[in-house]
């Protein structure tokens, strides 16, 4: 048998005018759906989970410690929190404002970390389950 040549304007996809077998990843089940059990145990997915935990756990613990300190000082150190810094601005008001600033800083840091470390790893994990038909 002869093999049809792919068109220059339309590259050949598996199964279209070729006798090539379609490419299937090892993480696709017999129905063509992602095999989630195999995906969750893949090295790329485990690396992704570690990278997420590497940022989320320390950031969450540090922010919670900072927030609990603010709440405890507000509840039990009223004299300290009412200490004026300048004009009518006191320590409590400044610490409350810094809670918002801290949230914005953590959000920006996570966004940057995600773009640099997580997004490339997510692409690798997605590639484990994407078939050639999904890519077209």
C-alpha positions as a LaTeX table, in Angstrom:
\begin{tabular}{lrrr}
\hline
Residue & $x$ (\AA) & $y$ (\AA) & $z$ (\AA) \\
\hline
Unk1 & 0.00 & 0.00 & 0.00 \\
Unk2 & 1.03 & 3.55 & $-0.52$ \\
Unk3 & 1.09 & 6.19 & 2.11 \\
Unk4 & $-0.56$ & 9.54 & 1.45 \\
Unk5 & 1.74 & 12.52 & 1.73 \\
Unk6 & 0.70 & 15.15 & 4.23 \\
Unk7 & $-0.42$ & 18.48 & 2.85 \\
Unk8 & 1.84 & 21.44 & 3.49 \\
Unk9 & $-1.06$ & 23.61 & 4.60 \\
Unk10 & $-2.54$ & 20.95 & 6.88 \\
Unk11 & $-0.11$ & 18.79 & 8.79 \\
Unk12 & $-1.06$ & 15.17 & 9.11 \\
Unk13 & $-2.61$ & 14.14 & 12.38 \\
Unk14 & $-2.50$ & 10.55 & 13.51 \\
Unk15 & $-5.20$ & 8.60 & 11.74 \\
Unk16 & $-5.61$ & 11.14 & 8.93 \\
Unk17 & $-4.28$ & 9.82 & 5.63 \\
Unk18 & $-1.57$ & 7.84 & 7.38 \\
Unk19 & $-1.18$ & 4.38 & 8.74 \\
Unk20 & 0.46 & 5.61 & 11.92 \\
Unk21 & $-1.02$ & 4.58 & 15.20 \\
Unk22 & $-2.38$ & 7.48 & 17.25 \\
Unk23 & $-0.06$ & 8.53 & 20.05 \\
Unk24 & $-1.47$ & 7.75 & 23.48 \\
Unk25 & 0.19 & 8.74 & 26.68 \\
Unk26 & 0.62 & 6.12 & 29.38 \\
Unk27 & $-1.70$ & 8.20 & 31.56 \\
Unk28 & $-4.74$ & 7.79 & 29.29 \\
Unk29 & $-7.15$ & 4.97 & 30.02 \\
Unk30 & $-8.77$ & 2.74 & 27.41 \\
Unk31 & $-11.65$ & 5.20 & 26.90 \\
Unk32 & $-9.28$ & 8.06 & 26.10 \\
Unk33 & $-9.88$ & 9.74 & 29.46 \\
Unk34 & $-7.11$ & 10.75 & 31.88 \\
Unk35 & $-6.08$ & 8.02 & 34.31 \\
Unk36 & $-6.19$ & 10.11 & 37.49 \\
Unk37 & $-4.73$ & 7.41 & 39.72 \\
Unk38 & $-1.66$ & 7.11 & 37.51 \\
Unk39 & $-1.48$ & 10.89 & 37.14 \\
Unk40 & $-1.43$ & 11.46 & 40.90 \\
Unk41 & 1.50 & 9.08 & 41.30 \\
Unk42 & 3.50 & 10.47 & 38.38 \\
Unk43 & 6.79 & 12.21 & 39.16 \\
Unk44 & 5.73 & 15.44 & 37.42 \\
Unk45 & 2.56 & 15.68 & 39.52 \\
Unk46 & 4.47 & 14.97 & 42.74 \\
Unk47 & 6.97 & 17.70 & 41.86 \\
Unk48 & 4.04 & 20.08 & 41.33 \\
Unk49 & 2.56 & 19.21 & 44.73 \\
Unk50 & 5.94 & 19.78 & 46.42 \\
Unk51 & 6.35 & 23.15 & 44.74 \\
Unk52 & 2.88 & 24.25 & 45.83 \\
Unk53 & 3.54 & 23.17 & 49.42 \\
Unk54 & 6.94 & 24.87 & 49.39 \\
Unk55 & 5.24 & 28.25 & 49.04 \\
Unk56 & 1.81 & 27.77 & 50.61 \\
Unk57 & 2.83 & 26.22 & 53.92 \\
Unk58 & 5.44 & 28.82 & 55.02 \\
Unk59 & 3.39 & 31.76 & 53.71 \\
Unk60 & 0.26 & 30.56 & 55.51 \\
Unk61 & 2.04 & 29.88 & 58.79 \\
Unk62 & 3.85 & 33.23 & 58.77 \\
Unk63 & 0.70 & 35.17 & 57.95 \\
Unk64 & $-1.36$ & 33.33 & 60.58 \\
Unk65 & 1.32 & 34.02 & 63.21 \\
Unk66 & 1.32 & 37.70 & 62.22 \\
Unk67 & $-2.51$ & 37.84 & 62.31 \\
Unk68 & $-2.83$ & 36.03 & 65.66 \\
Unk69 & $-0.20$ & 38.37 & 67.12 \\
Unk70 & $-2.28$ & 41.35 & 65.95 \\
Unk71 & $-5.49$ & 39.90 & 67.42 \\
Unk72 & $-3.84$ & 38.99 & 70.74 \\
Unk73 & $-2.23$ & 42.41 & 71.07 \\
Unk74 & $-5.58$ & 44.03 & 70.27 \\
Unk75 & $-7.31$ & 41.95 & 72.96 \\
Unk76 & $-4.70$ & 41.95 & 75.74 \\
Unk77 & $-2.36$ & 44.89 & 75.11 \\
Unk78 & $-4.77$ & 47.77 & 74.60 \\
Unk79 & $-2.32$ & 50.27 & 76.09 \\
Unk80 & 0.39 & 49.26 & 73.63 \\
Unk81 & $-1.99$ & 49.25 & 70.65 \\
Unk82 & $-3.30$ & 52.72 & 71.56 \\
Unk83 & 0.21 & 54.22 & 71.68 \\
Unk84 & 0.20 & 57.18 & 69.29 \\
Unk85 & 2.76 & 57.13 & 66.49 \\
Unk86 & 1.92 & 60.47 & 64.85 \\
Unk87 & $-1.22$ & 62.56 & 65.00 \\
Unk88 & $-4.22$ & 60.30 & 65.52 \\
Unk89 & $-2.48$ & 57.25 & 64.05 \\
Unk90 & $-1.64$ & 54.67 & 66.71 \\
Unk91 & 0.11 & 51.28 & 66.74 \\
Unk92 & $-3.15$ & 49.31 & 66.39 \\
Unk93 & $-4.27$ & 51.24 & 63.32 \\
Unk94 & $-0.85$ & 50.86 & 61.75 \\
Unk95 & $-0.76$ & 47.11 & 62.42 \\
Unk96 & $-4.28$ & 46.74 & 61.00 \\
Unk97 & $-3.22$ & 48.54 & 57.82 \\
Unk98 & $-0.11$ & 46.35 & 57.63 \\
Unk99 & $-2.39$ & 43.27 & 57.61 \\
Unk100 & $-3.79$ & 44.49 & 54.28 \\
Unk101 & $-0.32$ & 45.31 & 52.97 \\
Unk102 & 0.90 & 41.85 & 53.96 \\
Unk103 & $-2.00$ & 40.23 & 52.10 \\
Unk104 & $-1.17$ & 42.17 & 48.93 \\
Unk105 & 2.53 & 41.28 & 49.22 \\
Unk106 & 1.77 & 37.57 & 49.67 \\
Unk107 & $-0.60$ & 37.68 & 46.67 \\
Unk108 & 2.02 & 39.32 & 44.46 \\
Unk109 & 4.72 & 36.90 & 45.65 \\
Unk110 & 2.49 & 33.90 & 44.95 \\
Unk111 & 1.64 & 35.23 & 41.49 \\
Unk112 & 5.33 & 35.60 & 40.66 \\
Unk113 & 6.20 & 32.19 & 42.13 \\
Unk114 & 3.33 & 30.59 & 40.23 \\
Unk115 & 4.44 & 32.05 & 36.89 \\
Unk116 & 8.05 & 30.99 & 37.39 \\
Unk117 & 7.74 & 27.62 & 39.14 \\
Unk118 & 4.19 & 26.26 & 39.00 \\
Unk119 & 2.93 & 27.11 & 35.52 \\
Unk120 & 5.76 & 25.29 & 33.69 \\
Unk121 & 5.19 & 22.24 & 35.89 \\
Unk122 & 1.42 & 22.36 & 35.26 \\
Unk123 & 2.17 & 22.31 & 31.52 \\
Unk124 & 4.26 & 19.16 & 32.03 \\
Unk125 & 1.44 & 17.48 & 33.97 \\
Unk126 & $-1.13$ & 18.45 & 31.33 \\
Unk127 & 1.11 & 17.03 & 28.62 \\
Unk128 & 0.87 & 13.64 & 30.34 \\
Unk129 & $-2.86$ & 13.39 & 29.55 \\
Unk130 & $-3.35$ & 15.45 & 26.40 \\
Unk131 & $-3.88$ & 13.51 & 23.23 \\
Unk132 & $-2.92$ & 14.76 & 19.78 \\
Unk133 & $-6.59$ & 15.50 & 18.99 \\
Unk134 & $-6.83$ & 17.86 & 22.00 \\
Unk135 & $-3.75$ & 19.76 & 20.89 \\
Unk136 & $-5.15$ & 20.53 & 17.43 \\
\hline
\end{tabular}
